[in-house]
Short mmCIF file of C-alpha atoms (C1' of nucleotides) in Angstrom, two decimals:
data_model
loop_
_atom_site.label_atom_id
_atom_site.label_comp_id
_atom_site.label_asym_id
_atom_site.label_seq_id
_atom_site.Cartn_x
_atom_site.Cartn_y
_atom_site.Cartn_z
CA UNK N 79 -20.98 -9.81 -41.23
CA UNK N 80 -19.36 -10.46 -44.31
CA UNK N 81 -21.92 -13.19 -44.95
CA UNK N 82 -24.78 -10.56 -45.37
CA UNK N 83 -22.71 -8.26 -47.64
CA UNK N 84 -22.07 -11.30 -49.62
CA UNK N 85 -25.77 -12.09 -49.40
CA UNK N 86 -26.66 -8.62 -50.32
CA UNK N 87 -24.50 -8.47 -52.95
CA UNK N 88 -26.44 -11.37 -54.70
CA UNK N 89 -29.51 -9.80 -54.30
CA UNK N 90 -30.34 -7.44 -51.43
CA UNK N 91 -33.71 -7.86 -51.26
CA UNK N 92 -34.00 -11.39 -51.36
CA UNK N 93 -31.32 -12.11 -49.80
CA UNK N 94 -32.70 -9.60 -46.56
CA UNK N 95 -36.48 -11.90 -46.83
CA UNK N 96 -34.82 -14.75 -46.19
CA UNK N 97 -32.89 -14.00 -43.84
CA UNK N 98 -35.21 -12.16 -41.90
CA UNK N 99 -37.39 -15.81 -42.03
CA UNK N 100 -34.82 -17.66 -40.88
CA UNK N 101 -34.40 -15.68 -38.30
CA UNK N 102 -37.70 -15.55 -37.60
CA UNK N 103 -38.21 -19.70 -37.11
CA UNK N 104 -35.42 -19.75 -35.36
CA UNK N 105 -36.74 -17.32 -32.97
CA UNK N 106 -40.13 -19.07 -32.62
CA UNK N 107 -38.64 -21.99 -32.00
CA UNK N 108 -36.40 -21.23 -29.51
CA UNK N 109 -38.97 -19.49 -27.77
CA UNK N 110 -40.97 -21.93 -27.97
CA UNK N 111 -38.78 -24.25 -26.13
CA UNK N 112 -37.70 -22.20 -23.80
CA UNK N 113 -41.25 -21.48 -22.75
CA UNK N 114 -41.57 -25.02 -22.32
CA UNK N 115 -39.20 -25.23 -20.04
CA UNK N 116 -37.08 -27.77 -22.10
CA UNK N 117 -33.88 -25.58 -22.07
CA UNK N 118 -31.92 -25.12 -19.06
CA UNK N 119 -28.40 -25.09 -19.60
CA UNK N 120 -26.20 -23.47 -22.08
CA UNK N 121 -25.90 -27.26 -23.86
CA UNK N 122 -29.59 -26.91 -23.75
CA UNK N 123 -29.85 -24.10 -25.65
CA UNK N 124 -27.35 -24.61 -28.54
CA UNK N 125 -28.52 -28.43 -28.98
CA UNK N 126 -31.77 -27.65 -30.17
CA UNK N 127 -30.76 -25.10 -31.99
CA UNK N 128 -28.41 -26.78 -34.25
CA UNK N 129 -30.95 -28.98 -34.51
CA UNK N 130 -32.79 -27.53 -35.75
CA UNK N 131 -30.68 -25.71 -38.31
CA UNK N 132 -29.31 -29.10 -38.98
CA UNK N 133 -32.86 -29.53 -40.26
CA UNK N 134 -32.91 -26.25 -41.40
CA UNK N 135 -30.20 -26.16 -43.35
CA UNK N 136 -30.59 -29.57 -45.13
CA UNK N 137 -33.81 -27.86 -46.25
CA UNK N 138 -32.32 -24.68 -47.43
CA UNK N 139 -29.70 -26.84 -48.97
CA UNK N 140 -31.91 -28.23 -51.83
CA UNK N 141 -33.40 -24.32 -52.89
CA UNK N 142 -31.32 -21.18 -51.21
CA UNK N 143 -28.00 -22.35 -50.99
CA UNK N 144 -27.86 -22.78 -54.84
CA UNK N 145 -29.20 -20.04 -55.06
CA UNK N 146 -27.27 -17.92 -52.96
CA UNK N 147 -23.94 -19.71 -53.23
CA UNK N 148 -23.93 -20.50 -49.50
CA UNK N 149 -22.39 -23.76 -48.00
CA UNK N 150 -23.95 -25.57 -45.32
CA UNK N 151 -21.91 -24.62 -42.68
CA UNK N 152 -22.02 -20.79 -43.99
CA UNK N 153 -25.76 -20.85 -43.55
CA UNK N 154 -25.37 -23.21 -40.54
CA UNK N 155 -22.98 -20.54 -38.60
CA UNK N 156 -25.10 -17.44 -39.63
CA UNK N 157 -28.15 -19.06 -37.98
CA UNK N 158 -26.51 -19.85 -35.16
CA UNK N 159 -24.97 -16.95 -34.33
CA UNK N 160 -28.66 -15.11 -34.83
CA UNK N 161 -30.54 -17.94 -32.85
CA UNK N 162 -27.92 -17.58 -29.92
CA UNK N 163 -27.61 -13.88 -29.66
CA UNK N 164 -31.04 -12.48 -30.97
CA UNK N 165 -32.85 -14.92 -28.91
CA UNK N 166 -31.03 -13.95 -25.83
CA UNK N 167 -30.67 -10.24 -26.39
CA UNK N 168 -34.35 -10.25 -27.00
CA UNK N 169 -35.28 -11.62 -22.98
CA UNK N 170 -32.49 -8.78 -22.32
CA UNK N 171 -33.86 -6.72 -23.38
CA UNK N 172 -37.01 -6.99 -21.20
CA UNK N 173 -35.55 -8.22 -18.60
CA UNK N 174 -32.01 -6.53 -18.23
CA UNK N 175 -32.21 -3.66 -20.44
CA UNK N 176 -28.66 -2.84 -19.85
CA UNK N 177 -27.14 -5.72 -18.58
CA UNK N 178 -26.61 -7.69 -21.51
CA UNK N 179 -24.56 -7.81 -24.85
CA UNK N 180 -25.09 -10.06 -27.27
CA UNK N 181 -22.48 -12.98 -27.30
CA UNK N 182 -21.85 -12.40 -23.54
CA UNK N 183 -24.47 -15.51 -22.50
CA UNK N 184 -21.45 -17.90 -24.20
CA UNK N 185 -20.35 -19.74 -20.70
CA UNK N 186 -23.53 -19.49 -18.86
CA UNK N 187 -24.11 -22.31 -16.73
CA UNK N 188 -27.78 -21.83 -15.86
CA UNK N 189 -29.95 -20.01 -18.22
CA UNK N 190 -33.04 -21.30 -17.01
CA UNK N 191 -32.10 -20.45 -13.14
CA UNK N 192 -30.91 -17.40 -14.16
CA UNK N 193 -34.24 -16.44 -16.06
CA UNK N 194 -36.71 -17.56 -13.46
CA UNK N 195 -34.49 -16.01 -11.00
CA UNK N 196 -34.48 -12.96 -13.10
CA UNK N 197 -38.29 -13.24 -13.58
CA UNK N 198 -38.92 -14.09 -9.37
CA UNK N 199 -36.97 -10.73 -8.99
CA UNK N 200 -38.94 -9.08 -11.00
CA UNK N 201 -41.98 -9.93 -9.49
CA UNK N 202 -41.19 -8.64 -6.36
CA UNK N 203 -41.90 -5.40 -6.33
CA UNK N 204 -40.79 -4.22 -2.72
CA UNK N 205 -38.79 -1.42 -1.83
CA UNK N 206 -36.13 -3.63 -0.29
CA UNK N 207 -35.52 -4.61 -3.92
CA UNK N 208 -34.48 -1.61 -6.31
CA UNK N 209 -33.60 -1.56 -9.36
CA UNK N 210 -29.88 -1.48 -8.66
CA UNK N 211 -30.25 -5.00 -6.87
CA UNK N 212 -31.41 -5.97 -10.12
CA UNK N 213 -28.77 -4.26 -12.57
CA UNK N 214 -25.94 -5.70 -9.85
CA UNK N 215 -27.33 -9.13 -10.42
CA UNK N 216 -27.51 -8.77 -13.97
CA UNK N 217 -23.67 -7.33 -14.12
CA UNK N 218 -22.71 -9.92 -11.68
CA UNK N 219 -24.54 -12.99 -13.93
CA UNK N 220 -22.45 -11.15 -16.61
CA UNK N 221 -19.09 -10.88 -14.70
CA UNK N 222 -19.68 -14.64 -13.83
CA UNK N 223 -19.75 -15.52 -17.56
CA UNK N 224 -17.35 -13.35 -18.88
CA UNK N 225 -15.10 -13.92 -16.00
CA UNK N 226 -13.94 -10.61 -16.21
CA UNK N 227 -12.26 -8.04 -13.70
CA UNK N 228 -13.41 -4.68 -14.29
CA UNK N 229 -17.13 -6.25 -14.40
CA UNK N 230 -16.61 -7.67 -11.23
CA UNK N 231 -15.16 -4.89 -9.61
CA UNK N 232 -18.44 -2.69 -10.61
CA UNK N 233 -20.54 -5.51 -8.79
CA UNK N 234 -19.49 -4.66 -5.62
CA UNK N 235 -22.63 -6.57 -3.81
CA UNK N 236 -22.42 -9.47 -4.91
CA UNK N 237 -21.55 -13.37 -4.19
CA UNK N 238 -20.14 -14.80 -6.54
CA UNK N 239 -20.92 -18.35 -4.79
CA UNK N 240 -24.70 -17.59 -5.29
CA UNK N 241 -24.92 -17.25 -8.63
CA UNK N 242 -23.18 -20.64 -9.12
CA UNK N 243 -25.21 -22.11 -6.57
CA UNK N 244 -28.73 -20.56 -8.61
CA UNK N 245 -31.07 -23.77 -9.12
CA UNK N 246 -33.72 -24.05 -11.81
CA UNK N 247 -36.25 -24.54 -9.03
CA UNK N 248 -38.15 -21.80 -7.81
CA UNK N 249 -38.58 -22.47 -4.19
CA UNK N 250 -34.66 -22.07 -3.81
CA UNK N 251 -34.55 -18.86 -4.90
CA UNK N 252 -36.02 -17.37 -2.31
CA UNK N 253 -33.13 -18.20 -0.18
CA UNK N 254 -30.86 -17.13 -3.11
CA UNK N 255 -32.25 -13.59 -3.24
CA UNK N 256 -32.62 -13.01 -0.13
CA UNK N 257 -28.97 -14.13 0.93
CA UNK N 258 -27.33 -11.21 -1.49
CA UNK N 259 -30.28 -8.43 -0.01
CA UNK N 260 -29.30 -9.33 3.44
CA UNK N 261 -25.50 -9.01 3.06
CA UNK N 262 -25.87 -5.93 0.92
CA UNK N 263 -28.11 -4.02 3.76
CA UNK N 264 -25.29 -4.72 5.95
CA UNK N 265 -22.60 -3.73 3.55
CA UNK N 266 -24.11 -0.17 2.99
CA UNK N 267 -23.27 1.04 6.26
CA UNK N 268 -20.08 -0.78 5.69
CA UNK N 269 -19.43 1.51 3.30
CA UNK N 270 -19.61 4.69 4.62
CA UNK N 271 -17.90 3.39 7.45
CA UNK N 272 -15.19 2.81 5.48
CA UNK N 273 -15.36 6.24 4.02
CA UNK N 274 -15.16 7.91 7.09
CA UNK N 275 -12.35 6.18 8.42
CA UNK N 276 -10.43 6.46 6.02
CA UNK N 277 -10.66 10.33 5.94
CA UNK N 278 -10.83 10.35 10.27
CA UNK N 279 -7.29 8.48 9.34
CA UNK N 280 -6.37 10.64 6.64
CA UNK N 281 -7.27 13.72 8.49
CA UNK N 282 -4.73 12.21 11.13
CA UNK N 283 -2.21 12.27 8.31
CA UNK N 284 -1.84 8.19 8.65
CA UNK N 285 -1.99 5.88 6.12
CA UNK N 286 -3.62 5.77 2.94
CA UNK N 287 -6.26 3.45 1.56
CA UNK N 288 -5.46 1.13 -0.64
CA UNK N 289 -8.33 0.17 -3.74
CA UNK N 290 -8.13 -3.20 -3.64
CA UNK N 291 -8.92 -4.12 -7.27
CA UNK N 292 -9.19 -7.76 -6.12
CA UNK N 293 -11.91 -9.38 -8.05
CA UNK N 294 -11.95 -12.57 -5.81
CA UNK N 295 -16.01 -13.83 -5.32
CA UNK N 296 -15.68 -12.45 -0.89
CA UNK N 297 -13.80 -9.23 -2.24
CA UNK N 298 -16.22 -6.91 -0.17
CA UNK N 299 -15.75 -7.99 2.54
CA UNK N 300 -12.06 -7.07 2.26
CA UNK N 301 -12.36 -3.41 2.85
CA UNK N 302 -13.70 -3.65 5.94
CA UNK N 303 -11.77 -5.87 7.45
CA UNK N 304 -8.18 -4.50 6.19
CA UNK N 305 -9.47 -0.98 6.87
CA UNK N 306 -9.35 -2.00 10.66
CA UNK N 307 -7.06 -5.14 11.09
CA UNK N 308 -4.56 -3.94 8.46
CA UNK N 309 -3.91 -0.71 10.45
CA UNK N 310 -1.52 -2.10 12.79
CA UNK N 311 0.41 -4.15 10.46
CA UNK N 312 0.67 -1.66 8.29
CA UNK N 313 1.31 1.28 10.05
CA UNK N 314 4.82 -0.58 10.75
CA UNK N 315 5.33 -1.20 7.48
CA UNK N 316 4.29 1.72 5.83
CA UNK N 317 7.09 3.26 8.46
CA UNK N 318 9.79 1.32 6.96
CA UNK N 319 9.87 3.12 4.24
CA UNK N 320 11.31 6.72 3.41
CA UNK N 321 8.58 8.72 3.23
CA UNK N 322 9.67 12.26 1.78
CA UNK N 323 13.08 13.37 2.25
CA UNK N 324 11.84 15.98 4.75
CA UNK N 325 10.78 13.44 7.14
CA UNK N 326 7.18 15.37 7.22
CA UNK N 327 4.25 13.99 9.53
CA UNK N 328 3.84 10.65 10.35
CA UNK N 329 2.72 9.78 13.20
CA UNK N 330 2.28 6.52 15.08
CA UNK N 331 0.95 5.07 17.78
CA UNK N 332 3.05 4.66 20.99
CA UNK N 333 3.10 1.13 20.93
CA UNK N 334 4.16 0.76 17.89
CA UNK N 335 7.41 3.25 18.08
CA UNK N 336 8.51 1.86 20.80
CA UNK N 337 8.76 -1.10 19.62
CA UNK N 338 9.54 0.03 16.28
CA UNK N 339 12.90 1.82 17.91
CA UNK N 340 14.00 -1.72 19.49
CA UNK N 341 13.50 -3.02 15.91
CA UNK N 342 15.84 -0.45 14.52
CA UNK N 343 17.86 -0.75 17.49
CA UNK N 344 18.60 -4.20 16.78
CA UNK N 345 18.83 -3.48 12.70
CA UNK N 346 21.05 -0.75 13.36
CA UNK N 347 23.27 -2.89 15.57
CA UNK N 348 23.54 -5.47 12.70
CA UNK N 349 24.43 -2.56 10.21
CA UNK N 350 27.26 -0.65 12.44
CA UNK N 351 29.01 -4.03 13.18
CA UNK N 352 28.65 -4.51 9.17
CA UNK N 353 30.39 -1.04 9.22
CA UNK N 354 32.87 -1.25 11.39
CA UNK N 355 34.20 -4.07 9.29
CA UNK N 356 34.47 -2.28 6.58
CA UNK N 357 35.75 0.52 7.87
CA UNK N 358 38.83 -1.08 8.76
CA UNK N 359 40.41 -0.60 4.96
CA UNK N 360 37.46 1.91 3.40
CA UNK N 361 37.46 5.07 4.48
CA UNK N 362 34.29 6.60 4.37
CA UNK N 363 30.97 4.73 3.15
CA UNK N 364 28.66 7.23 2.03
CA UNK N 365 25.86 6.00 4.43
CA UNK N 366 23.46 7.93 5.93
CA UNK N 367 21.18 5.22 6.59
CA UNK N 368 17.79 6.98 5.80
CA UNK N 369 15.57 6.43 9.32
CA UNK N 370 12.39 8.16 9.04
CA UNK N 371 11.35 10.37 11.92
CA UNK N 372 8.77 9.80 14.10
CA UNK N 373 6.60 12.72 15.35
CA UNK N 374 4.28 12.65 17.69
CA UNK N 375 0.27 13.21 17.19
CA UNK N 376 0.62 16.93 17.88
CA UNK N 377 3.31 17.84 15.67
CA UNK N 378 6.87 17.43 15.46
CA UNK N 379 7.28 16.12 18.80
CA UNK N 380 10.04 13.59 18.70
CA UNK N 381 12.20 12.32 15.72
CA UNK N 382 12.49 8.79 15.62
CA UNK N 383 15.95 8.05 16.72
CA UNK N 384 18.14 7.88 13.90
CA UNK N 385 21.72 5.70 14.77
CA UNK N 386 24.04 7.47 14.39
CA UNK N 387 26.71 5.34 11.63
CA UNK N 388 30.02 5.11 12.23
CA UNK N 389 30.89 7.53 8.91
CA UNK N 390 28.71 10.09 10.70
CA UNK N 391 30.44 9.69 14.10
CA UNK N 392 34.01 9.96 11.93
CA UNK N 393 32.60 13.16 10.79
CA UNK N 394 31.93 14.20 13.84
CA UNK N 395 35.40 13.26 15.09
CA UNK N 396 36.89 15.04 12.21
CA UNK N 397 35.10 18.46 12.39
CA UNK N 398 35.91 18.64 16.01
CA UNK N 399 39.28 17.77 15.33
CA UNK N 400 39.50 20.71 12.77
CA UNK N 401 36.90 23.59 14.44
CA UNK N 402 36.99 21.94 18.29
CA UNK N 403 34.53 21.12 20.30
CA UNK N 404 31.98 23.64 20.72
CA UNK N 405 31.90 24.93 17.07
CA UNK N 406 28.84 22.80 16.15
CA UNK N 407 27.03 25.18 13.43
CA UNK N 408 30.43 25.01 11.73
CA UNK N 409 31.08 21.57 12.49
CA UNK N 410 27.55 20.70 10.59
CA UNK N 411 28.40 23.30 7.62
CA UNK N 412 31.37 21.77 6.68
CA UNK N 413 30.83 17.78 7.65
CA UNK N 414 27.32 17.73 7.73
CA UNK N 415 26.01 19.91 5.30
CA UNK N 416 24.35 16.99 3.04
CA UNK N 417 22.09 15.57 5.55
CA UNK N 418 19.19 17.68 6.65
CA UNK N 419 18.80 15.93 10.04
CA UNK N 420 22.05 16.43 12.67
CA UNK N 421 21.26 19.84 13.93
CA UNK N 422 24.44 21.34 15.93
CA UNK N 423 22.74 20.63 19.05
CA UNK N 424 22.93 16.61 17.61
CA UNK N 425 26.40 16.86 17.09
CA UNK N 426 26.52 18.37 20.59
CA UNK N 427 24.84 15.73 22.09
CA UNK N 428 26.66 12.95 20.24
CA UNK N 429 29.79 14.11 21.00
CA UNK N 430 28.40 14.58 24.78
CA UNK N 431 27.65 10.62 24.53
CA UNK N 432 30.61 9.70 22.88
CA UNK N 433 33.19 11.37 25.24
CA UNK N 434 30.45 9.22 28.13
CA UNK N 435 31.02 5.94 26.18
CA UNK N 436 34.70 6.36 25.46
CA UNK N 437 34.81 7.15 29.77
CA UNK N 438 32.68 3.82 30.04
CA UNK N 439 35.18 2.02 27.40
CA UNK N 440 38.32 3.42 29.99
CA UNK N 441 36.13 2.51 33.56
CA UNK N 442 35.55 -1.05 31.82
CA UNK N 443 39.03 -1.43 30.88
CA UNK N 444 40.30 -0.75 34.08
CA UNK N 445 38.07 -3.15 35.74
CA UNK N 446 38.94 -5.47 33.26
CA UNK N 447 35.07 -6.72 33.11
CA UNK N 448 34.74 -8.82 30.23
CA UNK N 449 31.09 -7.65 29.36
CA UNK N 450 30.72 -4.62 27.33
CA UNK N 451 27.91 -2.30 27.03
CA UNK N 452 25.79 -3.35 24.41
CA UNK N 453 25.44 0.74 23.32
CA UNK N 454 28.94 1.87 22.75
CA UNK N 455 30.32 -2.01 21.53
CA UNK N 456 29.84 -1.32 17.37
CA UNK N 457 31.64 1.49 17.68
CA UNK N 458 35.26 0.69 16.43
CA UNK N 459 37.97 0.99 18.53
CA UNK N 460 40.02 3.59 16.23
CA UNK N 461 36.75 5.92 16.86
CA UNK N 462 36.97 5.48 20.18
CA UNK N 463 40.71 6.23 20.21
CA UNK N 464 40.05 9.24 18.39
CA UNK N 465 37.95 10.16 20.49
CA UNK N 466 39.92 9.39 23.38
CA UNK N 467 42.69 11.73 22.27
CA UNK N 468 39.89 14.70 21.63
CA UNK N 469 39.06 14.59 24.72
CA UNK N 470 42.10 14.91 26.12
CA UNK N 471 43.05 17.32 23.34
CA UNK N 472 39.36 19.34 23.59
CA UNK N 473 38.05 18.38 27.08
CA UNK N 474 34.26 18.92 27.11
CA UNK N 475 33.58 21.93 28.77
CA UNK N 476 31.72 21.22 31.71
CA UNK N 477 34.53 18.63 32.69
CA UNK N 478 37.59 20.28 31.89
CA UNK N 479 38.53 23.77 31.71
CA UNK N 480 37.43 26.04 29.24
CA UNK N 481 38.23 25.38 25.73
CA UNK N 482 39.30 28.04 24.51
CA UNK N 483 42.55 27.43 26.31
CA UNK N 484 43.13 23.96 24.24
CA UNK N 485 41.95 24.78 21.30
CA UNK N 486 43.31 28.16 20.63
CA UNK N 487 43.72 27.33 16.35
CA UNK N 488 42.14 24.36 14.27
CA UNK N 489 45.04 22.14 14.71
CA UNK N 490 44.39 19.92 11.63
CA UNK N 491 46.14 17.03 12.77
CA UNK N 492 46.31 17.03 16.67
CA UNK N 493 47.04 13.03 16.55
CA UNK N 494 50.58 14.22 18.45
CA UNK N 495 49.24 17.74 20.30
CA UNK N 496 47.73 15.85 23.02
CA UNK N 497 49.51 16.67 26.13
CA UNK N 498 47.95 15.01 29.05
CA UNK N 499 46.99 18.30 30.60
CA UNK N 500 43.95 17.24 31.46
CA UNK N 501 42.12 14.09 31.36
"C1'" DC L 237 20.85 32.02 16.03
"C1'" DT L 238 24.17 29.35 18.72
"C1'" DT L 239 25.69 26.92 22.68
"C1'" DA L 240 25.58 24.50 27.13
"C1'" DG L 241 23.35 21.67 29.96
"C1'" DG L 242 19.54 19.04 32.12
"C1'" DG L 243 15.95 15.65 31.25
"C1'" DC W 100 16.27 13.58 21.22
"C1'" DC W 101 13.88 17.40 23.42
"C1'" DC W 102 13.72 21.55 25.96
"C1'" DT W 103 15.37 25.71 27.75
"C1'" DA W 104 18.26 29.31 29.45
"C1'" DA W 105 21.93 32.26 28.38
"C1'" DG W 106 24.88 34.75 25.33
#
DNA sequence: CTTAGGG
DNA sequence: CCCTAAG
């Protein structure tokens, strides 16, 4: 208020009196009127007001503003801003004693609705309506006008749609206040219920709650419903994505990892053919494509498949080339070191499956059937070759003889060892 | 702990 | 991939 440092400056005391007068009419006057009933809107309650400082002013005009060097519009703004804020912070201050700021009232729509809505609340002195009912309807007639996010997001029990709908007349608002004490009975529960599932589903190590900070008018009702329809969606999602590199807990329903795993399947496909282009010329993409692991509800019960890439199953090819087969702790040491997942008894097992699919690859051949399995197709045919030969070169144990007897060093390059000893 | 083998 | 027996 530069204004009243300027005003003070001329003489303080004076200066202080007057204003305090002005103030004063302005006050009874606007009180007045409002009393009457005659304002109702916002254009209500600044029209008479400049009014009357219109008035006002052209009064002053002939005897204060010479004296204290004040324009009209000077005066005429100062009064204003006292008449719109004073007047208003004043039924605040009954009425919502800590709802209101001055200057907050600017985009109301319906003063007078609000007010006798404020007043009918007040009136009603049941239980059913406490005193946070009334501090949420104040914040939430303040969030409407201020239009404001955080202030909405404190009113969680609230509509925005009946505020906007409050009507001056007082037999509607009956229906208005009861509307908001209804819904908000129900939401309590709602609530807690939200509470406790999201720790029973925390406490099952599932997924987290979002805070919706969504200041939409039929925000709470959002919690509830995504708290229990979102679960399914998002429990798929929320899988798709890496959780910590240690693949720890997450579990998930059944359902949804099985189909989930035909998902990948068919993702995975998509990426291995991708590979096995490339792998043509390149020769070896860093990929470990990054799966998460599925465990099961009582622990670590069953990683989620991961493909295994054609780089891995290269790898693979190469360690047993260089340690042969049944040197799988080395086999992951050297080749396999990086990637935490691919136990030995992985490699075991892949190399089990690939010496089945590169038999399948030989019995299809033969038969000359033009359909291929669908499991063993992305792999490329120089993997299967290789494979081909390391079986013959390293025949798996249980089919052949023992190892030992084919693999007596780490041949590095047994591309010409392979004697057909034994298929 | 590692490996082989069945499921 | 999981589980287990055997070394």
């Amino acid at each position: 208020m530069e204004r009243k440092g300027v005003l003070y400056n001329i003489d303080s005391s004076i200066a202080a009196k007057r204003e305090e007068e002005i103030n004063q009419e302005v006050l009874d006057l606007k009180r007045s009127h409002f009393e009457a009933g005659k304002i109702q809107a916002q254009n209500d309650l600044s029209a008479p007001c400049e009014d009357y400082l219109l008035g006002l002013v052209v009064q002053e005009s002939q005897s204060q503003n010479a004296m204290f060097g004040l324009t009209n519009s000077e005066l005429h703004d100062l009064s204003r801003d006292k008449c719109e804020s004073q007047i208003l912070v004043e039924y605040n201050a009954v009425k919502f004693p800590t709802a209101f700021t001055p200057g907050d009232i600017s985009n109301v729509d319906d003063v007078a609705g609000f007010f006798a809505e404020a007043a009918y609340s007040e009136k009603m002195n049941e239980s059913v309506i406490d005193h946070s009912a009334l501090t949420s309807k104040g914040f939430s007639f303040m969030s409407n006008a201020m239009q404001n996010e955080g202030q909405i997001v404190n009113c969680e029990i609230f509509d925005m749609h009946e505020s906007s709908a409050i009507s001056p007349p007082v037999t509607s608002q009956t229906m208005n206040i009861d509307a908001p004490l209804t819904k908000k009975r129900l939401r309590k529960p709602t609530r807690r219920y939200i509470d406790e599932s999201s720790d029973l589903n925390a406490r099952r190590s599932r997924k987290r709650e979002e805070v919706s900070t969504c200041a939409s008018a039929s925000k709470d009702k959002f919690p509830r419903v995504r708290c229990q329809k979102k679960s399914r969606a998002e429990s798929t999602e929320m899988e798709l994505f890496p959780e910590e590199s240690s693949c720890k807990a997450i579990q998930v329903p059944f359902a949804s990892l099985v189909n989930e795993e035909c998902d990948k399947r068919h993702a995975s496909n998509a990426i291995q053919v991708m590979k096995a282009h490339k792998e043509a010329t390149v020769v070896n993409p860093k990929d470990d494509a990054t799966v998460p692991k599925k465990f099961d509800q009582d622990g670590v019960r069953r990683k989620h498949h991961r493909l295994w890439t054609v780089s891995e199953v290269r790898k693979l090819i190469d360690g047993v080339a260089q340690y042969g087969v049944g040197r799988w702790s080395h086999i992951k040491k050297l080749y396999f070191s990086s990637s935490a997942h691919r136990t030995p008894v992985d490699l075991k097992d892949k190399w089990r499956n690939l010496l089945k699919a590169c038999y399948l690859q030989k019995q299809s051949k033969i038969t000359e059937k033009g359909k291929h399995n669908l499991s063993w197709r992305p792999l490329p045919k120089s993997v299967l070759h290789r494979v081909n030969e390391l079986a013959n070169m390293h025949p798996y144990p249980r089919n052949g003889r023992c190892k030992s007897s084919v693999s007596p060093c780490s041949s590095s390059s047994p591309l010409h060892t392979n004697r057909s000893n034994i298929q």
